[in-house]
C-alpha atoms as an extended CHARMM CRD file, in Angstrom:
* protein
*
       288  EXT
         1         1  MET       CA             35.9430000000       -0.0320000000      -70.6940000000  PROA      1               0.0000000000
         2         2  ALA       CA             32.2370000000        0.5510000000      -71.2900000000  PROA      2               0.0000000000
         3         3  ASP       CA             29.7860000000       -0.7420000000      -68.7280000000  PROA      3               0.0000000000
         4         4  VAL       CA             29.1000000000       -4.4380000000      -69.1930000000  PROA      4               0.0000000000
         5         5  LYS       CA             25.7020000000       -5.9750000000      -68.4840000000  PROA      5               0.0000000000
         6         6  LEU       CA             24.9310000000       -9.4620000000      -67.3120000000  PROA      6               0.0000000000
         7         7  ALA       CA             21.8430000000       -9.5910000000      -69.5250000000  PROA      7               0.0000000000
         8         8  ASP       CA             24.1200000000       -9.2020000000      -72.5650000000  PROA      8               0.0000000000
         9         9  LEU       CA             26.2970000000      -12.1290000000      -71.4690000000  PROA      9               0.0000000000
        10        10  LEU       CA             23.2000000000      -14.3160000000      -71.1700000000  PROA      10              0.0000000000
        11        11  LYS       CA             21.8320000000      -13.2660000000      -74.5690000000  PROA      11              0.0000000000
        12        12  LEU       CA             23.0100000000      -16.1080000000      -76.8080000000  PROA      12              0.0000000000
        13        13  GLU       CA             23.5040000000      -16.2190000000      -80.5590000000  PROA      13              0.0000000000
        14        14  LYS       CA             21.3350000000      -18.8620000000      -82.2200000000  PROA      14              0.0000000000
        15        15  ILE       CA             23.4540000000      -20.7470000000      -84.7470000000  PROA      15              0.0000000000
        16        16  GLU       CA             20.7860000000      -23.2630000000      -85.7200000000  PROA      16              0.0000000000
        17        17  GLU       CA             17.9680000000      -25.1630000000      -84.0520000000  PROA      17              0.0000000000
        18        18  LEU       CA             19.0340000000      -26.2100000000      -80.5260000000  PROA      18              0.0000000000
        19        19  LEU       CA             22.5710000000      -24.8300000000      -81.0040000000  PROA      19              0.0000000000
        20        20  TYR       CA             23.7110000000      -21.5380000000      -79.4370000000  PROA      20              0.0000000000
        21        21  ARG       CA             26.9140000000      -19.5810000000      -78.8960000000  PROA      21              0.0000000000
        22        22  GLY       CA             27.7620000000      -17.3830000000      -75.9120000000  PROA      22              0.0000000000
        23        23  GLN       CA             30.5230000000      -14.8130000000      -75.4510000000  PROA      23              0.0000000000
        24        24  SER       CA             32.9550000000      -15.1850000000      -72.5520000000  PROA      24              0.0000000000
        25        25  TRP       CA             34.1380000000      -12.8520000000      -69.8190000000  PROA      25              0.0000000000
        26        26  ASP       CA             37.5870000000      -13.1680000000      -68.2430000000  PROA      26              0.0000000000
        27        27  LEU       CA             37.0150000000      -12.6100000000      -64.5240000000  PROA      27              0.0000000000
        28        28  GLY       CA             40.7030000000      -13.0080000000      -63.7100000000  PROA      28              0.0000000000
        29        29  TYR       CA             40.4730000000      -16.6140000000      -62.5190000000  PROA      29              0.0000000000
        30        30  ARG       CA             42.6250000000      -19.5350000000      -63.6350000000  PROA      30              0.0000000000
        31        31  ALA       CA             39.8180000000      -20.7700000000      -65.8830000000  PROA      31              0.0000000000
        32        32  LEU       CA             36.4650000000      -19.6460000000      -67.2550000000  PROA      32              0.0000000000
        33        33  PHE       CA             34.0850000000      -18.6950000000      -64.4240000000  PROA      33              0.0000000000
        34        34  GLY       CA             31.7530000000      -21.6240000000      -63.7560000000  PROA      34              0.0000000000
        35        35  GLY       CA             28.7980000000      -19.3450000000      -63.1140000000  PROA      35              0.0000000000
        36        36  GLN       CA             29.0180000000      -18.0950000000      -66.6930000000  PROA      36              0.0000000000
        37        37  VAL       CA             28.6840000000      -21.5870000000      -68.1360000000  PROA      37              0.0000000000
        38        38  MET       CA             25.7760000000      -22.4210000000      -65.8080000000  PROA      38              0.0000000000
        39        39  GLY       CA             23.9130000000      -19.2090000000      -66.5880000000  PROA      39              0.0000000000
        40        40  GLN       CA             24.4220000000      -19.4940000000      -70.3330000000  PROA      40              0.0000000000
        41        41  ALA       CA             23.5760000000      -23.2080000000      -70.4390000000  PROA      41              0.0000000000
        42        42  LEU       CA             20.3550000000      -22.5210000000      -68.5520000000  PROA      42              0.0000000000
        43        43  ALA       CA             19.5640000000      -19.6320000000      -70.9140000000  PROA      43              0.0000000000
        44        44  ALA       CA             20.1300000000      -21.9290000000      -73.9040000000  PROA      44              0.0000000000
        45        45  ALA       CA             17.6860000000      -24.4710000000      -72.4910000000  PROA      45              0.0000000000
        46        46  GLN       CA             15.1450000000      -21.7390000000      -71.7080000000  PROA      46              0.0000000000
        47        47  ASN       CA             15.2300000000      -20.6460000000      -75.3510000000  PROA      47              0.0000000000
        48        48  THR       CA             13.7410000000      -23.9970000000      -76.4140000000  PROA      48              0.0000000000
        49        49  LEU       CA             10.8120000000      -24.1870000000      -73.9700000000  PROA      49              0.0000000000
        50        50  PRO       CA              7.0630000000      -24.1000000000      -74.5380000000  PROA      50              0.0000000000
        51        51  GLU       CA              5.4380000000      -20.9280000000      -73.2150000000  PROA      51              0.0000000000
        52        52  ASN       CA              4.8250000000      -20.4330000000      -69.5110000000  PROA      52              0.0000000000
        53        53  ARG       CA              7.3890000000      -22.9860000000      -68.2790000000  PROA      53              0.0000000000
        54        54  THR       CA             10.1200000000      -21.9110000000      -65.9020000000  PROA      54              0.0000000000
        55        55  THR       CA             13.0740000000      -23.6340000000      -64.2720000000  PROA      55              0.0000000000
        56        56  HSD       CA             12.4420000000      -25.4820000000      -61.0420000000  PROA      56              0.0000000000
        57        57  SER       CA             15.8080000000      -27.2910000000      -60.8800000000  PROA      57              0.0000000000
        58        58  PHE       CA             19.0390000000      -28.1030000000      -62.6620000000  PROA      58              0.0000000000
        59        59  HSD       CA             21.9370000000      -30.4620000000      -61.9990000000  PROA      59              0.0000000000
        60        60  SER       CA             25.3100000000      -29.9740000000      -63.6610000000  PROA      60              0.0000000000
        61        61  TYR       CA             28.8560000000      -31.3270000000      -63.8870000000  PROA      61              0.0000000000
        62        62  PHE       CA             32.0510000000      -29.4920000000      -64.7830000000  PROA      62              0.0000000000
        63        63  LEU       CA             34.1960000000      -31.7620000000      -66.9420000000  PROA      63              0.0000000000
        64        64  LEU       CA             37.1300000000      -29.6180000000      -68.1330000000  PROA      64              0.0000000000
        65        65  PRO       CA             38.4210000000      -26.1020000000      -67.3920000000  PROA      65              0.0000000000
        66        66  GLY       CA             36.9760000000      -23.5610000000      -69.8050000000  PROA      66              0.0000000000
        67        67  ASP       CA             38.9640000000      -20.9400000000      -71.7180000000  PROA      67              0.0000000000
        68        68  ALA       CA             37.8180000000      -17.3890000000      -70.9090000000  PROA      68              0.0000000000
        69        69  ASN       CA             39.3180000000      -16.1390000000      -74.1850000000  PROA      69              0.0000000000
        70        70  MET       CA             36.9460000000      -18.1980000000      -76.3260000000  PROA      70              0.0000000000
        71        71  PRO       CA             33.1780000000      -18.3180000000      -76.8740000000  PROA      71              0.0000000000
        72        72  VAL       CA             31.2320000000      -21.3850000000      -75.7320000000  PROA      72              0.0000000000
        73        73  LEU       CA             28.8600000000      -23.4870000000      -77.8400000000  PROA      73              0.0000000000
        74        74  TYR       CA             25.6980000000      -24.8540000000      -76.2170000000  PROA      74              0.0000000000
        75        75  ASP       CA             24.1060000000      -27.9440000000      -77.7420000000  PROA      75              0.0000000000
        76        76  VAL       CA             20.5900000000      -28.4480000000      -76.3430000000  PROA      76              0.0000000000
        77        77  GLU       CA             18.7810000000      -31.7880000000      -76.3790000000  PROA      77              0.0000000000
        78        78  ASN       CA             15.0020000000      -31.7110000000      -76.0430000000  PROA      78              0.0000000000
        79        79  VAL       CA             14.5210000000      -34.7450000000      -73.7970000000  PROA      79              0.0000000000
        80        80  ARG       CA             10.8090000000      -34.3700000000      -73.1530000000  PROA      80              0.0000000000
        81        81  ASP       CA              7.8610000000      -31.9880000000      -73.1300000000  PROA      81              0.0000000000
        82        82  GLY       CA              5.0860000000      -33.4120000000      -70.9660000000  PROA      82              0.0000000000
        83        83  ARG       CA              1.7910000000      -31.9100000000      -69.8980000000  PROA      83              0.0000000000
        84        84  SER       CA              3.3190000000      -30.2330000000      -66.8270000000  PROA      84              0.0000000000
        85        85  PHE       CA              7.1130000000      -30.6370000000      -67.0600000000  PROA      85              0.0000000000
        86        86  SER       CA              9.8390000000      -30.2510000000      -69.6730000000  PROA      86              0.0000000000
        87        87  THR       CA             13.3830000000      -31.6450000000      -69.5190000000  PROA      87              0.0000000000
        88        88  ARG       CA             16.4570000000      -30.4270000000      -71.3800000000  PROA      88              0.0000000000
        89        89  ARG       CA             20.0820000000      -31.5700000000      -71.4980000000  PROA      89              0.0000000000
        90        90  VAL       CA             22.7840000000      -29.0850000000      -72.4990000000  PROA      90              0.0000000000
        91        91  ARG       CA             26.4090000000      -29.6990000000      -73.5040000000  PROA      91              0.0000000000
        92        92  ALA       CA             28.8400000000      -26.7600000000      -73.2760000000  PROA      92              0.0000000000
        93        93  ILE       CA             31.6060000000      -27.1690000000      -75.8710000000  PROA      93              0.0000000000
        94        94  GLN       CA             34.9900000000      -25.5530000000      -76.4740000000  PROA      94              0.0000000000
        95        95  LYS       CA             37.6870000000      -26.7690000000      -78.8960000000  PROA      95              0.0000000000
        96        96  GLY       CA             35.4440000000      -29.6840000000      -79.8690000000  PROA      96              0.0000000000
        97        97  ARG       CA             35.2840000000      -31.0590000000      -76.3090000000  PROA      97              0.0000000000
        98        98  ASP       CA             32.5370000000      -31.0840000000      -73.7040000000  PROA      98              0.0000000000
        99        99  ILE       CA             33.5730000000      -28.8760000000      -70.7770000000  PROA      99              0.0000000000
       100       100  PHE       CA             30.2440000000      -28.9460000000      -68.9180000000  PROA      100             0.0000000000
       101       101  VAL       CA             26.8870000000      -30.7400000000      -68.9620000000  PROA      101             0.0000000000
       102       102  LEU       CA             23.5770000000      -29.6510000000      -67.4720000000  PROA      102             0.0000000000
       103       103  THR       CA             20.1980000000      -31.3170000000      -67.0910000000  PROA      103             0.0000000000
       104       104  ALA       CA             17.3400000000      -28.9670000000      -66.2450000000  PROA      104             0.0000000000
       105       105  SER       CA             13.6650000000      -29.4590000000      -65.4780000000  PROA      105             0.0000000000
       106       106  PHE       CA             10.9400000000      -26.8990000000      -66.1020000000  PROA      106             0.0000000000
       107       107  GLN       CA              7.3230000000      -26.6460000000      -64.9620000000  PROA      107             0.0000000000
       108       108  HSD       CA              4.3070000000      -24.4270000000      -65.4810000000  PROA      108             0.0000000000
       109       109  THR       CA              3.0110000000      -22.7190000000      -62.3380000000  PROA      109             0.0000000000
       110       110  GLU       CA              0.6060000000      -24.7970000000      -60.2550000000  PROA      110             0.0000000000
       111       111  ASP       CA             -1.1760000000      -24.4720000000      -56.9280000000  PROA      111             0.0000000000
       112       112  GLY       CA             -0.1120000000      -27.0170000000      -54.3150000000  PROA      112             0.0000000000
       113       113  LEU       CA              0.7780000000      -27.7310000000      -50.7100000000  PROA      113             0.0000000000
       114       114  SER       CA              3.2240000000      -25.1070000000      -49.5110000000  PROA      114             0.0000000000
       115       115  HSD       CA              5.5060000000      -24.6190000000      -46.4890000000  PROA      115             0.0000000000
       116       116  GLN       CA              8.8680000000      -23.0650000000      -45.6280000000  PROA      116             0.0000000000
       117       117  PHE       CA             11.0200000000      -24.6050000000      -42.8900000000  PROA      117             0.0000000000
       118       118  ALA       CA             13.9760000000      -22.2490000000      -43.2660000000  PROA      118             0.0000000000
       119       119  ASP       CA             14.6510000000      -19.0580000000      -41.3450000000  PROA      119             0.0000000000
       120       120  MET       CA             16.5130000000      -16.1630000000      -42.8730000000  PROA      120             0.0000000000
       121       121  PRO       CA             19.6440000000      -15.3930000000      -40.8110000000  PROA      121             0.0000000000
       122       122  VAL       CA             19.6670000000      -12.1270000000      -38.8780000000  PROA      122             0.0000000000
       123       123  VAL       CA             22.3910000000      -10.0170000000      -40.4740000000  PROA      123             0.0000000000
       124       124  PRO       CA             23.0860000000       -6.3220000000      -41.1060000000  PROA      124             0.0000000000
       125       125  CYS       CA             21.1090000000       -4.8360000000      -43.9910000000  PROA      125             0.0000000000
       126       126  PRO       CA             22.9830000000       -4.5160000000      -47.3050000000  PROA      126             0.0000000000
       127       127  GLU       CA             23.2500000000       -0.7260000000      -47.0600000000  PROA      127             0.0000000000
       128       128  ASP       CA             25.4030000000       -1.2110000000      -43.9370000000  PROA      128             0.0000000000
       129       129  VAL       CA             27.8070000000       -3.6740000000      -45.5870000000  PROA      129             0.0000000000
       130       130  GLU       CA             30.7200000000       -2.5920000000      -47.7800000000  PROA      130             0.0000000000
       131       131  ALA       CA             30.7650000000       -3.8400000000      -51.3770000000  PROA      131             0.0000000000
       132       132  ASP       CA             33.3400000000       -6.5760000000      -52.0090000000  PROA      132             0.0000000000
       133       133  ILE       CA             34.6020000000       -4.8040000000      -55.1330000000  PROA      133             0.0000000000
       134       134  LYS       CA             35.9330000000       -1.9260000000      -53.0080000000  PROA      134             0.0000000000
       135       135  PHE       CA             38.6950000000       -4.1590000000      -51.6100000000  PROA      135             0.0000000000
       136       136  TYR       CA             40.0380000000       -4.7270000000      -55.1270000000  PROA      136             0.0000000000
       137       137  GLU       CA             39.5980000000       -1.1160000000      -56.1990000000  PROA      137             0.0000000000
       138       138  ASP       CA             41.5900000000       -0.0570000000      -53.1100000000  PROA      138             0.0000000000
       139       139  SER       CA             44.2670000000       -2.7480000000      -53.6160000000  PROA      139             0.0000000000
       140       140  LEU       CA             45.3830000000       -2.1870000000      -57.1880000000  PROA      140             0.0000000000
       141       141  ASP       CA             49.0280000000       -2.1600000000      -56.0780000000  PROA      141             0.0000000000
       142       142  ILE       CA             48.9050000000       -5.7610000000      -54.7610000000  PROA      142             0.0000000000
       143       143  ILE       CA             46.4860000000       -7.5940000000      -57.0670000000  PROA      143             0.0000000000
       144       144  SER       CA             47.5440000000       -9.2130000000      -60.3270000000  PROA      144             0.0000000000
       145       145  ASP       CA             47.4350000000       -7.3760000000      -63.6540000000  PROA      145             0.0000000000
       146       146  ARG       CA             44.8850000000       -9.8900000000      -64.8970000000  PROA      146             0.0000000000
       147       147  MET       CA             42.5680000000       -9.1570000000      -61.9710000000  PROA      147             0.0000000000
       148       148  LYS       CA             42.9650000000       -5.4110000000      -62.5500000000  PROA      148             0.0000000000
       149       149  GLU       CA             41.7800000000       -5.8940000000      -66.1150000000  PROA      149             0.0000000000
       150       150  ALA       CA             38.9140000000       -8.0970000000      -64.9350000000  PROA      150             0.0000000000
       151       151  ILE       CA             37.3950000000       -5.7220000000      -62.3640000000  PROA      151             0.0000000000
       152       152  SER       CA             34.8880000000       -4.3050000000      -64.8530000000  PROA      152             0.0000000000
       153       153  TYR       CA             33.4450000000       -7.7720000000      -65.4180000000  PROA      153             0.0000000000
       154       154  HSD       CA             32.6710000000       -8.1260000000      -61.6980000000  PROA      154             0.0000000000
       155       155  LYS       CA             30.6820000000       -4.8840000000      -61.5630000000  PROA      155             0.0000000000
       156       156  PRO       CA             27.3990000000       -6.1500000000      -63.0930000000  PROA      156             0.0000000000
       157       157  LEU       CA             26.7620000000       -7.6750000000      -59.6480000000  PROA      157             0.0000000000
       158       158  ASP       CA             26.7450000000       -5.8290000000      -56.3520000000  PROA      158             0.0000000000
       159       159  ILE       CA             28.1300000000       -8.3930000000      -53.8830000000  PROA      159             0.0000000000
       160       160  ARG       CA             28.5260000000       -7.5960000000      -50.1860000000  PROA      160             0.0000000000
       161       161  THR       CA             29.9540000000      -10.2080000000      -47.8220000000  PROA      161             0.0000000000
       162       162  VAL       CA             28.6000000000       -9.6460000000      -44.3160000000  PROA      162             0.0000000000
       163       163  GLN       CA             31.6490000000      -11.0850000000      -42.5190000000  PROA      163             0.0000000000
       164       164  SER       CA             34.9310000000       -9.2590000000      -42.8490000000  PROA      164             0.0000000000
       165       165  ILE       CA             37.0530000000      -11.7960000000      -44.7740000000  PROA      165             0.0000000000
       166       166  ASP       CA             40.4390000000      -10.6830000000      -46.0520000000  PROA      166             0.0000000000
       167       167  PRO       CA             40.9360000000      -12.6780000000      -49.2910000000  PROA      167             0.0000000000
       168       168  MET       CA             44.6950000000      -12.2490000000      -48.9570000000  PROA      168             0.0000000000
       169       169  LYS       CA             45.0370000000      -13.2670000000      -45.2780000000  PROA      169             0.0000000000
       170       170  PRO       CA             41.9410000000      -15.1580000000      -44.1440000000  PROA      170             0.0000000000
       171       171  GLU       CA             41.5780000000      -16.2820000000      -40.5420000000  PROA      171             0.0000000000
       172       172  VAL       CA             40.2690000000      -19.6500000000      -39.3740000000  PROA      172             0.0000000000
       173       173  SER       CA             36.4970000000      -19.4180000000      -38.9500000000  PROA      173             0.0000000000
       174       174  GLU       CA             33.4240000000      -21.6350000000      -38.9960000000  PROA      174             0.0000000000
       175       175  PRO       CA             32.2890000000      -22.6330000000      -42.4820000000  PROA      175             0.0000000000
       176       176  LYS       CA             29.3910000000      -20.2000000000      -42.8170000000  PROA      176             0.0000000000
       177       177  ARG       CA             29.0980000000      -17.1170000000      -44.9840000000  PROA      177             0.0000000000
       178       178  TYR       CA             26.3640000000      -14.5530000000      -45.5900000000  PROA      178             0.0000000000
       179       179  ILE       CA             26.4180000000      -12.5060000000      -48.7820000000  PROA      179             0.0000000000
       180       180  TRP       CA             24.0370000000       -9.8480000000      -50.0610000000  PROA      180             0.0000000000
       181       181  MET       CA             23.7030000000       -9.8920000000      -53.8550000000  PROA      181             0.0000000000
       182       182  LYS       CA             21.8140000000       -8.0900000000      -56.5770000000  PROA      182             0.0000000000
       183       183  ALA       CA             22.2280000000       -7.1850000000      -60.2260000000  PROA      183             0.0000000000
       184       184  ASN       CA             23.2780000000       -3.6300000000      -61.0630000000  PROA      184             0.0000000000
       185       185  GLU       CA             20.7640000000       -3.4680000000      -63.9160000000  PROA      185             0.0000000000
       186       186  LYS       CA             17.0130000000       -3.6910000000      -64.2950000000  PROA      186             0.0000000000
       187       187  THR       CA             15.7980000000       -7.2820000000      -64.6150000000  PROA      187             0.0000000000
       188       188  GLN       CA             12.1090000000       -6.7300000000      -65.4050000000  PROA      188             0.0000000000
       189       189  CYS       CA             12.3540000000       -8.9930000000      -68.4490000000  PROA      189             0.0000000000
       190       190  GLY       CA             10.6270000000      -12.0580000000      -67.0740000000  PROA      190             0.0000000000
       191       191  ILE       CA             11.4830000000      -14.8330000000      -64.6680000000  PROA      191             0.0000000000
       192       192  ASN       CA             13.7840000000      -16.7030000000      -67.0770000000  PROA      192             0.0000000000
       193       193  LEU       CA             16.4060000000      -13.9560000000      -67.1640000000  PROA      193             0.0000000000
       194       194  ASN       CA             16.3000000000      -13.5980000000      -63.3800000000  PROA      194             0.0000000000
       195       195  GLN       CA             16.8250000000      -17.3470000000      -62.9340000000  PROA      195             0.0000000000
       196       196  ALA       CA             19.7500000000      -17.4270000000      -65.3900000000  PROA      196             0.0000000000
       197       197  MET       CA             21.3180000000      -14.4460000000      -63.6160000000  PROA      197             0.0000000000
       198       198  LEU       CA             20.9810000000      -16.1170000000      -60.2280000000  PROA      198             0.0000000000
       199       199  ALA       CA             22.5280000000      -19.3160000000      -61.6010000000  PROA      199             0.0000000000
       200       200  TYR       CA             25.4850000000      -17.1690000000      -62.6930000000  PROA      200             0.0000000000
       201       201  ALA       CA             25.7350000000      -15.4180000000      -59.3230000000  PROA      201             0.0000000000
       202       202  SER       CA             25.3350000000      -18.5990000000      -57.2540000000  PROA      202             0.0000000000
       203       203  ASP       CA             28.9200000000      -19.6440000000      -58.0270000000  PROA      203             0.0000000000
       204       204  TYR       CA             30.4210000000      -16.5270000000      -56.4290000000  PROA      204             0.0000000000
       205       205  HSD       CA             32.3090000000      -17.2820000000      -53.1820000000  PROA      205             0.0000000000
       206       206  PHE       CA             30.4290000000      -20.5780000000      -52.8380000000  PROA      206             0.0000000000
       207       207  LEU       CA             33.1130000000      -23.2810000000      -52.6500000000  PROA      207             0.0000000000
       208       208  ALA       CA             35.4040000000      -20.8590000000      -50.7950000000  PROA      208             0.0000000000
       209       209  THR       CA             33.1550000000      -21.3610000000      -47.7470000000  PROA      209             0.0000000000
       210       210  SER       CA             34.8300000000      -24.7890000000      -47.3840000000  PROA      210             0.0000000000
       211       211  LEU       CA             38.2020000000      -23.0910000000      -46.9280000000  PROA      211             0.0000000000
       212       212  GLN       CA             37.2060000000      -21.0430000000      -43.8830000000  PROA      212             0.0000000000
       213       213  PRO       CA             37.9010000000      -23.7160000000      -41.2090000000  PROA      213             0.0000000000
       214       214  HSD       CA             41.3860000000      -24.1100000000      -42.7030000000  PROA      214             0.0000000000
       215       215  GLY       CA             42.3710000000      -20.4380000000      -42.9440000000  PROA      215             0.0000000000
       216       216  ILE       CA             43.4800000000      -20.8090000000      -46.5610000000  PROA      216             0.0000000000
       217       217  SER       CA             43.0460000000      -18.0910000000      -49.1800000000  PROA      217             0.0000000000
       218       218  VAL       CA             41.5120000000      -18.8720000000      -52.5670000000  PROA      218             0.0000000000
       219       219  ARG       CA             44.5670000000      -17.0680000000      -53.9450000000  PROA      219             0.0000000000
       220       220  ASN       CA             47.0470000000      -19.4410000000      -52.3040000000  PROA      220             0.0000000000
       221       221  ARG       CA             49.2960000000      -20.5330000000      -55.1760000000  PROA      221             0.0000000000
       222       222  GLN       CA             49.5570000000      -24.0470000000      -53.7300000000  PROA      222             0.0000000000
       223       223  LEU       CA             45.7740000000      -24.4900000000      -53.7680000000  PROA      223             0.0000000000
       224       224  ARG       CA             44.0290000000      -26.2700000000      -56.6270000000  PROA      224             0.0000000000
       225       225  MET       CA             40.3180000000      -25.5930000000      -56.4600000000  PROA      225             0.0000000000
       226       226  ALA       CA             37.6460000000      -26.4090000000      -59.0280000000  PROA      226             0.0000000000
       227       227  THR       CA             33.9280000000      -27.1290000000      -59.0620000000  PROA      227             0.0000000000
       228       228  ILE       CA             32.8830000000      -30.7230000000      -59.7350000000  PROA      228             0.0000000000
       229       229  ASP       CA             29.1090000000      -30.3870000000      -59.7160000000  PROA      229             0.0000000000
       230       230  HSD       CA             26.4640000000      -27.7780000000      -58.9470000000  PROA      230             0.0000000000
       231       231  ALA       CA             22.7230000000      -28.1630000000      -58.4190000000  PROA      231             0.0000000000
       232       232  MET       CA             20.0510000000      -25.5290000000      -57.9420000000  PROA      232             0.0000000000
       233       233  TRP       CA             16.3400000000      -25.4460000000      -57.0940000000  PROA      233             0.0000000000
       234       234  PHE       CA             14.0540000000      -22.4440000000      -57.6510000000  PROA      234             0.0000000000
       235       235  HSD       CA             11.1490000000      -22.0510000000      -55.2230000000  PROA      235             0.0000000000
       236       236  HSD       CA              9.5630000000      -18.6160000000      -55.7360000000  PROA      236             0.0000000000
       237       237  PRO       CA              9.7420000000      -15.8530000000      -58.3530000000  PROA      237             0.0000000000
       238       238  PHE       CA             12.0990000000      -12.9550000000      -57.5680000000  PROA      238             0.0000000000
       239       239  SER       CA             13.6080000000       -9.8460000000      -59.1390000000  PROA      239             0.0000000000
       240       240  PHE       CA             17.3800000000       -9.9150000000      -59.0650000000  PROA      240             0.0000000000
       241       241  ASP       CA             17.5970000000       -6.1380000000      -59.1990000000  PROA      241             0.0000000000
       242       242  GLU       CA             16.4670000000       -6.3390000000      -55.5650000000  PROA      242             0.0000000000
       243       243  TRP       CA             18.6880000000       -7.6070000000      -52.7290000000  PROA      243             0.0000000000
       244       244  LEU       CA             18.8890000000      -11.3280000000      -51.9980000000  PROA      244             0.0000000000
       245       245  LEU       CA             20.7860000000      -12.8490000000      -49.0620000000  PROA      245             0.0000000000
       246       246  TYR       CA             22.9370000000      -15.8620000000      -49.9750000000  PROA      246             0.0000000000
       247       247  SER       CA             23.4220000000      -17.9680000000      -46.8440000000  PROA      247             0.0000000000
       248       248  THR       CA             26.1090000000      -20.6190000000      -47.4190000000  PROA      248             0.0000000000
       249       249  GLU       CA             27.6970000000      -23.2910000000      -45.2590000000  PROA      249             0.0000000000
       250       250  SER       CA             30.0430000000      -26.2410000000      -45.6820000000  PROA      250             0.0000000000
       251       251  PRO       CA             29.0200000000      -29.3650000000      -43.7430000000  PROA      251             0.0000000000
       252       252  PHE       CA             32.0240000000      -31.4190000000      -44.8970000000  PROA      252             0.0000000000
       253       253  SER       CA             35.4300000000      -31.4390000000      -46.5230000000  PROA      253             0.0000000000
       254       254  GLY       CA             37.7600000000      -34.3870000000      -47.0170000000  PROA      254             0.0000000000
       255       255  ASN       CA             39.4190000000      -36.6050000000      -49.6010000000  PROA      255             0.0000000000
       256       256  ALA       CA             40.4610000000      -33.4180000000      -51.4760000000  PROA      256             0.0000000000
       257       257  ARG       CA             36.8130000000      -32.3380000000      -51.8420000000  PROA      257             0.0000000000
       258       258  GLY       CA             34.5980000000      -29.7460000000      -50.2120000000  PROA      258             0.0000000000
       259       259  LEU       CA             30.8010000000      -29.7290000000      -50.0240000000  PROA      259             0.0000000000
       260       260  VAL       CA             28.7470000000      -26.5340000000      -49.7360000000  PROA      260             0.0000000000
       261       261  ARG       CA             25.0470000000      -25.7490000000      -49.6200000000  PROA      261             0.0000000000
       262       262  GLY       CA             23.2630000000      -22.4380000000      -49.8950000000  PROA      262             0.0000000000
       263       263  GLN       CA             19.9220000000      -20.6840000000      -49.5510000000  PROA      263             0.0000000000
       264       264  PHE       CA             18.7600000000      -17.4630000000      -51.2140000000  PROA      264             0.0000000000
       265       265  PHE       CA             16.2820000000      -15.3130000000      -49.2500000000  PROA      265             0.0000000000
       266       266  ASN       CA             14.6090000000      -12.1130000000      -50.3590000000  PROA      266             0.0000000000
       267       267  GLN       CA             14.4180000000       -9.2130000000      -47.9050000000  PROA      267             0.0000000000
       268       268  GLN       CA             11.0130000000      -10.4100000000      -46.7100000000  PROA      268             0.0000000000
       269       269  GLY       CA             12.5860000000      -13.6960000000      -45.5700000000  PROA      269             0.0000000000
       270       270  VAL       CA             11.0800000000      -15.8080000000      -48.3660000000  PROA      270             0.0000000000
       271       271  LEU       CA             13.2970000000      -18.6830000000      -49.5220000000  PROA      271             0.0000000000
       272       272  VAL       CA             13.5080000000      -18.1960000000      -53.2960000000  PROA      272             0.0000000000
       273       273  ALA       CA             16.2180000000      -20.7200000000      -54.2560000000  PROA      273             0.0000000000
       274       274  SER       CA             18.5540000000      -23.4210000000      -52.8610000000  PROA      274             0.0000000000
       275       275  THR       CA             21.9590000000      -24.6300000000      -54.0500000000  PROA      275             0.0000000000
       276       276  MET       CA             24.4420000000      -27.4760000000      -53.5190000000  PROA      276             0.0000000000
       277       277  GLN       CA             27.9800000000      -27.8000000000      -54.8420000000  PROA      277             0.0000000000
       278       278  GLU       CA             30.9830000000      -30.0900000000      -54.4830000000  PROA      278             0.0000000000
       279       279  GLY       CA             34.4600000000      -29.1820000000      -55.6070000000  PROA      279             0.0000000000
       280       280  VAL       CA             38.0900000000      -30.2120000000      -55.5710000000  PROA      280             0.0000000000
       281       281  MET       CA             40.1980000000      -28.6530000000      -52.7980000000  PROA      281             0.0000000000
       282       282  ARG       CA             43.7430000000      -29.9060000000      -53.1460000000  PROA      282             0.0000000000
       283       283  LYS       CA             47.0480000000      -28.4850000000      -51.9070000000  PROA      283             0.0000000000
       284       284  VAL       CA             50.1040000000      -29.2460000000      -53.9890000000  PROA      284             0.0000000000
       285       285  GLU       CA             53.5650000000      -29.5040000000      -52.4860000000  PROA      285             0.0000000000
       286       286  LYS       CA             55.3190000000      -27.1410000000      -54.8590000000  PROA      286             0.0000000000
       287       287  ASN       CA             54.4560000000      -23.5270000000      -55.5450000000  PROA      287             0.0000000000
       288       288  VAL       CA             53.8180000000      -23.8230000000      -59.2890000000  PROA      288             0.0000000000
């Protein structure tokens, strides 16, 4: 398979005004990867903005599982363009049904009061951490055929989990995870593309942090796991072809739900983005 690029996935086809179509990648999961829908929905909204406005936040809900074998339609509603802020709502549609909704807010750059009350965790540098993809490349005899076929679609990102977590046999651990991430392609195409790429990447390994205190693998066939909602705030510009540290933790799980929050730091310790997500975590009695 030829090299695939994340920028191509986020380049949407314009069908008509405020209506776009995006291709889909099958990452080997039970349903369409949520990060894809977030990144493409944000890209669709960005395509409708006045000049010089960039994302400062979005809030989204996952309504139905997506089909990775089908494209996704994105219907954008222009809610408001004010003097400083713009608001967009986006519906992601497959088979005539809404599978995802996103509301995003955009702002032009302004000077203002500024502080950071968040410290970057002290962790090994990314060059000293093994790439996550190597586990799958070295385990072709035990992973599913679908995951073997999907490996190429994971390669646009270089993801390196600092802790040694065996996805097949995880041990009980505190609900914290540190992950180095960057895109394996140049992203000098403006802040919008970098933000859409980070929205895509922010769904990687995120909800799985809630499983760590329970010692359960994401590949446990009795586990039903799905994102309910995902929110993201962008604080500073960044280039996603440079390393970012994704620091995630889960303060709570219960009632068949897990809550996770995350912070993205650049290598200078600047907090560039924050995330929150809640998802279903349910064990079924039968192995189906």
